Tab-separated table of C-alpha atoms and ligand atoms in Angstrom:
chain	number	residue	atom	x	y	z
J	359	UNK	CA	45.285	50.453	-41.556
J	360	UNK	CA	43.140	51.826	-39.024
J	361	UNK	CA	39.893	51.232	-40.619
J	362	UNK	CA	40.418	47.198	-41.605
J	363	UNK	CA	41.553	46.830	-37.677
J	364	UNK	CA	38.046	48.667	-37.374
J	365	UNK	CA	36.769	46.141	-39.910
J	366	UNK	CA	38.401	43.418	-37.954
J	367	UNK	CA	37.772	44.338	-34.518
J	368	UNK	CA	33.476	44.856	-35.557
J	369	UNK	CA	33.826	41.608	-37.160
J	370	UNK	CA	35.167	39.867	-34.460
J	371	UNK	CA	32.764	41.343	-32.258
J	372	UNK	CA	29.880	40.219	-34.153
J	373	UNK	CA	31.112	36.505	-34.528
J	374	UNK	CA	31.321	36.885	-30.796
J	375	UNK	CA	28.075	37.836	-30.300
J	376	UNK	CA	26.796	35.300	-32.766
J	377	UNK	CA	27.716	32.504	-30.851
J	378	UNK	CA	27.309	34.333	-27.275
J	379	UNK	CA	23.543	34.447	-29.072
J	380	UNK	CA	23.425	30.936	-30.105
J	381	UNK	CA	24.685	29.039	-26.809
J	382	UNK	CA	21.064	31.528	-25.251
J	383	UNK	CA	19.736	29.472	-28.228
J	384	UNK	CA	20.282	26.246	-28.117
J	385	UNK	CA	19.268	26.169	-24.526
J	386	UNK	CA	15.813	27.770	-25.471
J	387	UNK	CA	15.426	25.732	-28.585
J	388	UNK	CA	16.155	22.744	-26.892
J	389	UNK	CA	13.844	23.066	-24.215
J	390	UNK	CA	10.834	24.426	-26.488
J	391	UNK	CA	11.827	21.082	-28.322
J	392	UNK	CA	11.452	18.833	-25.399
J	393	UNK	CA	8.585	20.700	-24.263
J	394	UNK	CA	6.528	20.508	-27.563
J	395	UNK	CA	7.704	16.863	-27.608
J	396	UNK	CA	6.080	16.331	-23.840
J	397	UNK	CA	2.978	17.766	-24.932
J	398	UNK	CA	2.858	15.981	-28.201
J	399	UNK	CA	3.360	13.056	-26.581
J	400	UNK	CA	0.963	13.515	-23.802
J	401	UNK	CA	-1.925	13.875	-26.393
J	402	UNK	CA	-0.549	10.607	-28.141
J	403	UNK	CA	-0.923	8.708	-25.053
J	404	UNK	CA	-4.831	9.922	-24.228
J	405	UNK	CA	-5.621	8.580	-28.155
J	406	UNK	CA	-3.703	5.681	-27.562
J	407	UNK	CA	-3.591	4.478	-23.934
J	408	UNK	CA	-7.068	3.696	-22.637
J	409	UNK	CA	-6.053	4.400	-19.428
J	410	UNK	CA	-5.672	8.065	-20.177
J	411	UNK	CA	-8.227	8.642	-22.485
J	412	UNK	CA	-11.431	9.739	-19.724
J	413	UNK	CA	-11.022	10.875	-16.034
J	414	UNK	CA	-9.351	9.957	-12.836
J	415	UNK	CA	-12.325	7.396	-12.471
J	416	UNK	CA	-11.000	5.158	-15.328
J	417	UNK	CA	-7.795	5.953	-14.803
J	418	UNK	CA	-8.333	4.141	-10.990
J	419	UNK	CA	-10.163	1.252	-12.718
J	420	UNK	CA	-7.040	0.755	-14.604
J	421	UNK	CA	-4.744	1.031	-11.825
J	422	UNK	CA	-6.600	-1.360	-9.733
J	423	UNK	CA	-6.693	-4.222	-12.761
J	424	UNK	CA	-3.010	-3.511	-12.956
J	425	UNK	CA	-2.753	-4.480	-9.119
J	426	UNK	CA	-5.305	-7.338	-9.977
J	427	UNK	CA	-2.594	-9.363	-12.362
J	428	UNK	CA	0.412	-7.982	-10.113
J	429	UNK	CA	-1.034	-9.555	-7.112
J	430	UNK	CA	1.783	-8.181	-5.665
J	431	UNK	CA	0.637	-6.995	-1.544
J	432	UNK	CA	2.901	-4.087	-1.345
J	433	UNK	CA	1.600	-2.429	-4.522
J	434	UNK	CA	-2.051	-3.183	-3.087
J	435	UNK	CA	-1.320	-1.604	0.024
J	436	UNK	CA	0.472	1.543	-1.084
J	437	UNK	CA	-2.594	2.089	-3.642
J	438	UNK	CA	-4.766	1.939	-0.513
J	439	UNK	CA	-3.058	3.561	2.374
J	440	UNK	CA	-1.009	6.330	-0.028
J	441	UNK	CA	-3.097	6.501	-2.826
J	442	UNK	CA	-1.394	9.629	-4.487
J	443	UNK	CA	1.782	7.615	-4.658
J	444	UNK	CA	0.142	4.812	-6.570
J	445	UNK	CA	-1.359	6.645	-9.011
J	446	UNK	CA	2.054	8.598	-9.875
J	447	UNK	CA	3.856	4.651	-9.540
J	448	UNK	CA	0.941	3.698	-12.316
J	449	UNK	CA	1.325	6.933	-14.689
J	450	UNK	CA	5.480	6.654	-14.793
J	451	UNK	CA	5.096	3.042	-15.508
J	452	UNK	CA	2.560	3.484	-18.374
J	453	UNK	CA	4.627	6.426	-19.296
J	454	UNK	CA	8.174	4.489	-19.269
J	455	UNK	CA	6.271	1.400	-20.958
J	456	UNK	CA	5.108	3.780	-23.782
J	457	UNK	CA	8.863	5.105	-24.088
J	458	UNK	CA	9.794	1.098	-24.650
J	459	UNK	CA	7.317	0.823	-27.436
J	460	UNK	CA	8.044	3.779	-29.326
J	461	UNK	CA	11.216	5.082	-28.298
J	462	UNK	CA	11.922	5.706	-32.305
J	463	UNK	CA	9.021	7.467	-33.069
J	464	UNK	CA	10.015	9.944	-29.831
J	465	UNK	CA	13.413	10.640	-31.666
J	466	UNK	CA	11.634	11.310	-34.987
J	467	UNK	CA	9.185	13.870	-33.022
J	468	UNK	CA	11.740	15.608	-31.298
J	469	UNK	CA	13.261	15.812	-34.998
J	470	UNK	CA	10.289	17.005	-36.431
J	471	UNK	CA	10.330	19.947	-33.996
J	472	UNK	CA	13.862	20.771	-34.001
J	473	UNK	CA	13.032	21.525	-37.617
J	474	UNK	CA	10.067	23.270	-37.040
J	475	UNK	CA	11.775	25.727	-34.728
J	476	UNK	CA	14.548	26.164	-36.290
J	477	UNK	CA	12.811	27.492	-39.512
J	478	UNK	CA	10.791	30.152	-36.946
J	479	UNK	CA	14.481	31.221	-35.728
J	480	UNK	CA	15.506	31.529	-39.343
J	481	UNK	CA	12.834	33.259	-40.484
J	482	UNK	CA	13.060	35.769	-37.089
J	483	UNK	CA	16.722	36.449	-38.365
J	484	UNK	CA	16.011	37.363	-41.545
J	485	UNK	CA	12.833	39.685	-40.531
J	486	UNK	CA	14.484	41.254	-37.980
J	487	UNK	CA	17.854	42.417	-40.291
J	488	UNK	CA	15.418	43.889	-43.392
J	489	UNK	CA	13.831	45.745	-40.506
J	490	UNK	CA	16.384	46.974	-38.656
J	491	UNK	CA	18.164	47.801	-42.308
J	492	UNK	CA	15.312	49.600	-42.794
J	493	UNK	CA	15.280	51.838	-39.466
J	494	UNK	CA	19.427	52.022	-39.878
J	495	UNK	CA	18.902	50.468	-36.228
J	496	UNK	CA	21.883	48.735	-34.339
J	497	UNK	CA	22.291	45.343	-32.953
J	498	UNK	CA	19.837	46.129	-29.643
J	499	UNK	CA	17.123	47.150	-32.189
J	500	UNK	CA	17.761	43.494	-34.419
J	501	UNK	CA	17.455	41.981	-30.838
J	502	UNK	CA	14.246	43.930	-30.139
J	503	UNK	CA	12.864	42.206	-33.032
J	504	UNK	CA	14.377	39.050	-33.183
J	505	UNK	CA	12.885	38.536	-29.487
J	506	UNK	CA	9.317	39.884	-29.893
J	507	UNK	CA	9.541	37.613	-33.553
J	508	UNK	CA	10.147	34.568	-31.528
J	509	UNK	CA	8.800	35.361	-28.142
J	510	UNK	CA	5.286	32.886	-28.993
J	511	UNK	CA	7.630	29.884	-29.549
J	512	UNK	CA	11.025	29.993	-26.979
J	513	UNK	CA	11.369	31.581	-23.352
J	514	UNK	CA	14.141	34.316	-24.725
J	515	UNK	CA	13.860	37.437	-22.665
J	516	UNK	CA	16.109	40.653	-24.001
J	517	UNK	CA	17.678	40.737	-20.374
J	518	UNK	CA	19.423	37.472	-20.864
J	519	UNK	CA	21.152	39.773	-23.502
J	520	UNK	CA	21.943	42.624	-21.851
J	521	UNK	CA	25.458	42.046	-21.876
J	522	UNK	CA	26.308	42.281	-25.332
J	523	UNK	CA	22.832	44.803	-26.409
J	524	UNK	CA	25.216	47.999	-26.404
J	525	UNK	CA	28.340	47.134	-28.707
J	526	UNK	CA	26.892	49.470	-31.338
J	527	UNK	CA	27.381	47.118	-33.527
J	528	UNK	CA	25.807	48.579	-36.676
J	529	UNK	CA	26.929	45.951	-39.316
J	530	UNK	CA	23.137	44.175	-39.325
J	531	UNK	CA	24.345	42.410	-42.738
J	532	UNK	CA	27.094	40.552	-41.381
J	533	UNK	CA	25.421	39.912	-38.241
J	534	UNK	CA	22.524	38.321	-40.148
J	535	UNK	CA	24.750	35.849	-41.564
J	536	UNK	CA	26.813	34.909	-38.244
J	537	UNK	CA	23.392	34.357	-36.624
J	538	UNK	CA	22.405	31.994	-39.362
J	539	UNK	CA	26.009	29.876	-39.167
J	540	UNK	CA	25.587	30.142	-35.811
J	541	UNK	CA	22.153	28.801	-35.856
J	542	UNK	CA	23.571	25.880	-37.953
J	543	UNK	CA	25.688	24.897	-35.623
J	544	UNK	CA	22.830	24.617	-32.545
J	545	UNK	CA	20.681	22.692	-35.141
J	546	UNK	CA	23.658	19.905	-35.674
J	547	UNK	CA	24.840	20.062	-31.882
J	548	UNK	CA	21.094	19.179	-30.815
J	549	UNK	CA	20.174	16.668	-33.453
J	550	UNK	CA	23.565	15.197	-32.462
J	551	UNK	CA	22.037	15.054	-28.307
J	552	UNK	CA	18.728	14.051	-29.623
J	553	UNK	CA	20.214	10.937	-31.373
J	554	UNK	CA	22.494	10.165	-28.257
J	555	UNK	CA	19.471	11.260	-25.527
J	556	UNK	CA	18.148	8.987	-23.230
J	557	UNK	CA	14.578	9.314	-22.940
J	558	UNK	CA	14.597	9.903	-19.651
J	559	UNK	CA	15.331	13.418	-20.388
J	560	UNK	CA	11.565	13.778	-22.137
J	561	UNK	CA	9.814	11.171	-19.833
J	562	UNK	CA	9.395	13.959	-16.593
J	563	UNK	CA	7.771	15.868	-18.270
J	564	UNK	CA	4.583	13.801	-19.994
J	565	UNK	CA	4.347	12.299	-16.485
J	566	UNK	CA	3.827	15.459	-14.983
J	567	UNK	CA	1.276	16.743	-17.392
J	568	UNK	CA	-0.642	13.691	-17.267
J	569	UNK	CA	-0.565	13.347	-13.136
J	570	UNK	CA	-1.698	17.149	-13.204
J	571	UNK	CA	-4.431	16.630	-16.111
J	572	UNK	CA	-6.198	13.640	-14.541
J	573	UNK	CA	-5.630	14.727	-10.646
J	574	UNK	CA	-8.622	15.591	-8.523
J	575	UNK	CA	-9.634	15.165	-5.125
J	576	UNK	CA	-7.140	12.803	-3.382
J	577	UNK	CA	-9.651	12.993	0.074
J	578	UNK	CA	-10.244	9.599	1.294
J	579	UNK	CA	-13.076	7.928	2.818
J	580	UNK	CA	-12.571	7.884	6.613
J	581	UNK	CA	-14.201	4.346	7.395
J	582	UNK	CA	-12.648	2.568	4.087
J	583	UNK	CA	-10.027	4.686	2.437
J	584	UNK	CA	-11.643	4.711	-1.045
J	585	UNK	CA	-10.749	7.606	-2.713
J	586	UNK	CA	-13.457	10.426	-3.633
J	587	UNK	CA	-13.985	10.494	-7.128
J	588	UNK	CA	-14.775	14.398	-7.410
J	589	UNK	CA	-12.358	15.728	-10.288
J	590	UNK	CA	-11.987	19.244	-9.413
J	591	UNK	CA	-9.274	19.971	-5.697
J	592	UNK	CA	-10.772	21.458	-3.220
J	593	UNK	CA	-14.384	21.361	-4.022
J	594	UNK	CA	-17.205	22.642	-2.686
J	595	UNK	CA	-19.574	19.528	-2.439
J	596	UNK	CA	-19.370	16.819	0.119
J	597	UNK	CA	-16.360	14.152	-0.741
J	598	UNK	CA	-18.059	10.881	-2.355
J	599	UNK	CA	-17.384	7.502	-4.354
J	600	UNK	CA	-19.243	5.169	-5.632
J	601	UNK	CA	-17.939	1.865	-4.390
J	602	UNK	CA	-16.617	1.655	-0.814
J	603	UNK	CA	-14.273	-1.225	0.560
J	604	UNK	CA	-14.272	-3.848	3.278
J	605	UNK	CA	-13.112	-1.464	6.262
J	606	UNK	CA	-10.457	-4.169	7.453
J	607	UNK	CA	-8.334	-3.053	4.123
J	608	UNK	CA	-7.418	-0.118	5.860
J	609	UNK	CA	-7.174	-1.325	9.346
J	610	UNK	CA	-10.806	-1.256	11.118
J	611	UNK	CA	-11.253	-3.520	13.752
J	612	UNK	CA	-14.112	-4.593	16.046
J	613	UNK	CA	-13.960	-2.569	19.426
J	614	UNK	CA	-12.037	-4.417	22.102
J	615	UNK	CA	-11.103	-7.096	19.492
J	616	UNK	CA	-8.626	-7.689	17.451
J	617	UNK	CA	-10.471	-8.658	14.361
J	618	UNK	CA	-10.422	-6.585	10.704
J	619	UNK	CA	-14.018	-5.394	9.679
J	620	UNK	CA	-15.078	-7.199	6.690
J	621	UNK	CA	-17.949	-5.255	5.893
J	622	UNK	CA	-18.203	-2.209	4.309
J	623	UNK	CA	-19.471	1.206	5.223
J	624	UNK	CA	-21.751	1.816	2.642
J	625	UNK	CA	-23.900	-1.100	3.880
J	626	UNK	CA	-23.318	-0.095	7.306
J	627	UNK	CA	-24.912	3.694	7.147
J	628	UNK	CA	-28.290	1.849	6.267
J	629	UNK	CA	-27.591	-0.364	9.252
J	630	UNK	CA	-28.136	0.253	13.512
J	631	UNK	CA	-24.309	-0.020	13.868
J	632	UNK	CA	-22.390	1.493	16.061
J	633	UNK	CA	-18.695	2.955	15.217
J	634	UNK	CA	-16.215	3.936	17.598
J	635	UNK	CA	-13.586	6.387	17.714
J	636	UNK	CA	-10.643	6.577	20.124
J	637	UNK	CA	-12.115	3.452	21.822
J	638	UNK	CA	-14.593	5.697	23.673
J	639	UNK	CA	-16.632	7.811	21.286
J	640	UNK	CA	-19.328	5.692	19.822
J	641	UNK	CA	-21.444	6.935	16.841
J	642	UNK	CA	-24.112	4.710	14.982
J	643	UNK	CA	-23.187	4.356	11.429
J	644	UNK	CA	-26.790	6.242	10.184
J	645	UNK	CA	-25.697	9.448	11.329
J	646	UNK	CA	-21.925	9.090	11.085
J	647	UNK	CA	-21.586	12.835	10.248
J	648	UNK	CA	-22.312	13.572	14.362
J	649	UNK	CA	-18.575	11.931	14.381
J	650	UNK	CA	-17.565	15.723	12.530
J	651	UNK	CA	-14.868	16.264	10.169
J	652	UNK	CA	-13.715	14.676	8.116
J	653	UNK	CA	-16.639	12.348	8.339
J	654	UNK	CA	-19.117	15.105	8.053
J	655	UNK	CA	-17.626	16.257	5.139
J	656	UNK	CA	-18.279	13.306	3.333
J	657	UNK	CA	-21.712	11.778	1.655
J	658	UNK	CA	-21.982	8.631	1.729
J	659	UNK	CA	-24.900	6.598	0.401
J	660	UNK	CA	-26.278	3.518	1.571
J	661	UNK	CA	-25.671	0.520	-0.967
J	662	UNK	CA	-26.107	-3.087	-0.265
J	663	UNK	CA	-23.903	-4.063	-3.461
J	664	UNK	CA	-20.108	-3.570	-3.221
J	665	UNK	CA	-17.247	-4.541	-6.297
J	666	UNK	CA	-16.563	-8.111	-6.631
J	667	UNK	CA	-12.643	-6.599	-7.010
J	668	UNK	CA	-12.638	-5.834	-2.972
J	669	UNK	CA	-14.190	-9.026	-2.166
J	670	UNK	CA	-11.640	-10.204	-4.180
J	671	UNK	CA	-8.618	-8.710	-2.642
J	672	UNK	CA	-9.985	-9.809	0.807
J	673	UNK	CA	-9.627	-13.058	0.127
J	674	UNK	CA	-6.638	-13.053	-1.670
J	675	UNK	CA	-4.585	-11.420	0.735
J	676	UNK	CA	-6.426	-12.066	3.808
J	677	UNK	CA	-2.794	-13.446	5.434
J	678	UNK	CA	-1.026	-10.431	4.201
J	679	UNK	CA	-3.163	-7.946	5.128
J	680	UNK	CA	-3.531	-10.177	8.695
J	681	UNK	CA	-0.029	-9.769	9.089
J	682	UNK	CA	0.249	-6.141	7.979
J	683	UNK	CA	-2.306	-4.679	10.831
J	684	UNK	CA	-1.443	-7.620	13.013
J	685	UNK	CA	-4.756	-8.437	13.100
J	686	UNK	CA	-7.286	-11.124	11.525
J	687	UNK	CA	-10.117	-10.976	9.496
J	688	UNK	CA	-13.581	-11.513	11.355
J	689	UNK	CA	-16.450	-13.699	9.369
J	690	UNK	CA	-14.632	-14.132	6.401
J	691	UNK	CA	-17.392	-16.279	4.366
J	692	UNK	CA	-16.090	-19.349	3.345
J	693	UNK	CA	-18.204	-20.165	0.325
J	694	UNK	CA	-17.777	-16.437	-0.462
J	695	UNK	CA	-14.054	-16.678	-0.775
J	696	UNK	CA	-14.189	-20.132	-2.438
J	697	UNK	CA	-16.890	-18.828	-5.260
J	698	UNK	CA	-14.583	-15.671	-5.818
J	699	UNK	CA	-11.673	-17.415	-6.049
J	700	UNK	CA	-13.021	-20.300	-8.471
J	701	UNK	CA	-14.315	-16.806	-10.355
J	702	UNK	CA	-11.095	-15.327	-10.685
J	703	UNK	CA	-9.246	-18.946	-11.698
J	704	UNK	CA	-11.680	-19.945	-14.092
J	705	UNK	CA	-11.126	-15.994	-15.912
J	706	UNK	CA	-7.514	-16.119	-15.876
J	707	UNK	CA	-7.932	-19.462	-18.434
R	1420	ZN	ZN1	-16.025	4.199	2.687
R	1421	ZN	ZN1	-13.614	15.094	-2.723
C-alpha cells in the first residue's frame, strides 16, 4: 500500500513536471520558430525584392521612385525633413506587401520549422534519458543534458527550472515518455496558433532586421538635407552624397527675402556665393566648412549636374512646398519645369 502511493505520488510528480516543462517549451519553441521564420524570411526578401538586395543607396533610390508614383506631398516631405522615419514607413510597407503576396508560403515556413525543432527536442529527450540511465542520475542531471542538448537552437536556461530541479525524481524512464506526450501536445497547440496567427505576429521582426541590416549614416546635409550615403554609423570620414537637392526643399531662403533657394549646394561650393547663418553670419559657399560643425564635417564636392528626380519634385510641388515653409520659390525656370514635366507625362504612357 505504501509503495503504489509511492508509485503514485512519483508518477504524479513527473506528469507534473512534464507539462510544468512543456508550457517553458512551447514558449521557447515558439519563439525560435518565429525567429527562424524572421530570418528566413528576411533572406527571401534580399533574393526577391530588389529593393533589398544591395545597400542603403538602392534601397533610397527605391524609396524615392516609390514617392515618385505616390506623388503624395506629405510622404515627400517626411522622406526629406525625417528621413529615418521614411525609410522605416518604406521597409514595413514592402514588408506588409510581401506578407499579402505570400502569406501561405509564411504558414508553410513556420511549419517547416516547427517540425524541424521539434525533432531536435525529441531527439534531446531521448539522449538525455540513455545518459542519465547510464550515470543512474536524477531528473536535475536529465535537465543538465536536455538543456546543454538544445541550448544551440532555443533560449532555455536551467534557472527557469529551478523550481522543480530537486524532486529527486529518479524514474528517468517514465519521465522520458511524459516529456515526449508532453512535447506532443506543444507541437499540436502551436501548429493550431500558427494556422489561426495573424502575420503580424512575424512581420516585427523581418522589419527590424532589415532596417538594422541596411541602416547607415542617417547625417544629413546641412544646406539640402540629402542624406550621407556612408554605410557604416558613426564613421570616421567626412559625411558625403552624391547628388544634393534644390536647398528650398528643406526650407533655404534668400537673406532678407522670402523666397526658397532653387539651386543646389553642390553647384554653389564652386560658386562666389555667399551663405548666411542666423541672418548675420555670412560664409561664401567655397569654404563653407569656416561655418564649423556640422558643415565642416561634411565633404562636399562641386558638381554642376544634379538628378532630374529633384528638379522634378520642384516643380511638381512647388505650391505645396510654397505653402509648407510659407514661402515661394525664386527663379523657378519656366521652360525647365515645362520640359520636366512633358518628360515625366510622356514616361508615365
Ligand atoms: Zn547638400
Ligand atoms: Zn555620414
Amino acid at each position: 500500500m505504501e509503495s503504489f502511493r509511492m508509485f503514485c505520488d512519483g508518477s504524479h510528480r513527473i506528469a507534473s513536471l512534464a507539462d510544468f516543462l512543456g508550457d517553458r517549451l512551447q514558449e521557447s519553441l515558439s519563439e525560435a520558430v518565429y525567429k527562424k521564420a524572421a530570418i528566413d524570411t528576411v533572406d527571401e526578401m534580399k533574393c526577391n525584392i530588389t529593393a533589398f538586395n544591395g545597400n542603403r543607396s538602392k534601397l533610397e533610390f527605391h524609396l524615392m521612385k516609390s514617392l515618385a508614383e505616390k506623388e503624395e506631398f506629405q510622404s515627400l516631405i517626411t522622406y526629406i525633413n525625417q528621413p529615418k522615419a521614411a525609410f522605416e514607413i518604406f521597409i514595413k510597407e514592402c514588408v506588409d506587401q510581401y506578407y499579402m503576396d505570400k502569406s501561405r508560403s509564411i504558414y508553410k515556413a513556420l511549419k517547416i520549422n516547427l517540425d524541424q525543432f521539434t525533432k531536435l527536442i525529441h531527439s534531446a529527450i531521448k539522449k538525455s534519458s540513455s545518459i542519465t540511465i547510464g550515470r543512474h542520475g536524477d531528473v536535475s542531471s536529465w535537465l543538465d543534458t536536455f538543456c546543454s542538448e538544445l541550448s544551440a537552437h532555443l533560449t532555455l536556461s536551467h534557472s527557469d527550472f529551478k523550481g522543480v530541479k530537486y524532486q529527486n525524481i529518479k524514474d528517468i524512464d517514465f519521465l522520458k515518455e511524459a516529456m515526449t506526450k508532453a512535447l506532443e501536445t506543444v507541437e499540436e497547440n502551436l501548429k493550431c496558433d500558427f494556422s489561426t496567427c495573424d502575420v503580424s505576429n512575424i512581420k516585427a521582426r523581418p522589419y527590424e532586421i532589415l532596417y538594422e541590416q541596411l541602416a547607415g549614416c542617417w547625417e544629413t546635409c546641412p544646406l539640402c538635407k540629402a542624406v550621407c550615403t556612408n554605410t557604416v554609423p558613426g564613421h570616421k570620414e567626412d559625411h558625403s552624397v552624391k547628388f544634393h537637392r534644390s536647398q528650398g526643399i528643406s526650407g533655404w531662403r534668400f537673406s532678407k527675402t522670402e523666397y526658397l533657394v532653387t539651386g543646389v549646394c553642390s553647384s554653389y561650393v564652386a560658386s562666389d556665393k555667399c551663405f548666411k547663418l542666423n541672418d548675420k553670419d555670412r560664409y561664401p559657399y567655397r569654404e563653407y566648412r569656416t561655418a564649423g560643425p556640422p558643415y565642416s564635417k561634411w565633404s562636399i564636392t562641386p558638381d554642376l549636374s544634379s538628378l532630374n528626380y529633384w528638379k522634378w519634385v520642384v516643380c511638381r510641388f512647388q505650391s505645396d512646398f510654397e505653402k509648407h515653409y510659407k514661402k515661394k520659390f525664386a527663379f523657378i525656370n519656366l521652360t525647365l519645369k515645362l520640359t520636366i514635366l512633358i518628360d515625366i507625362n510622356m514616361k508615365k504612357q
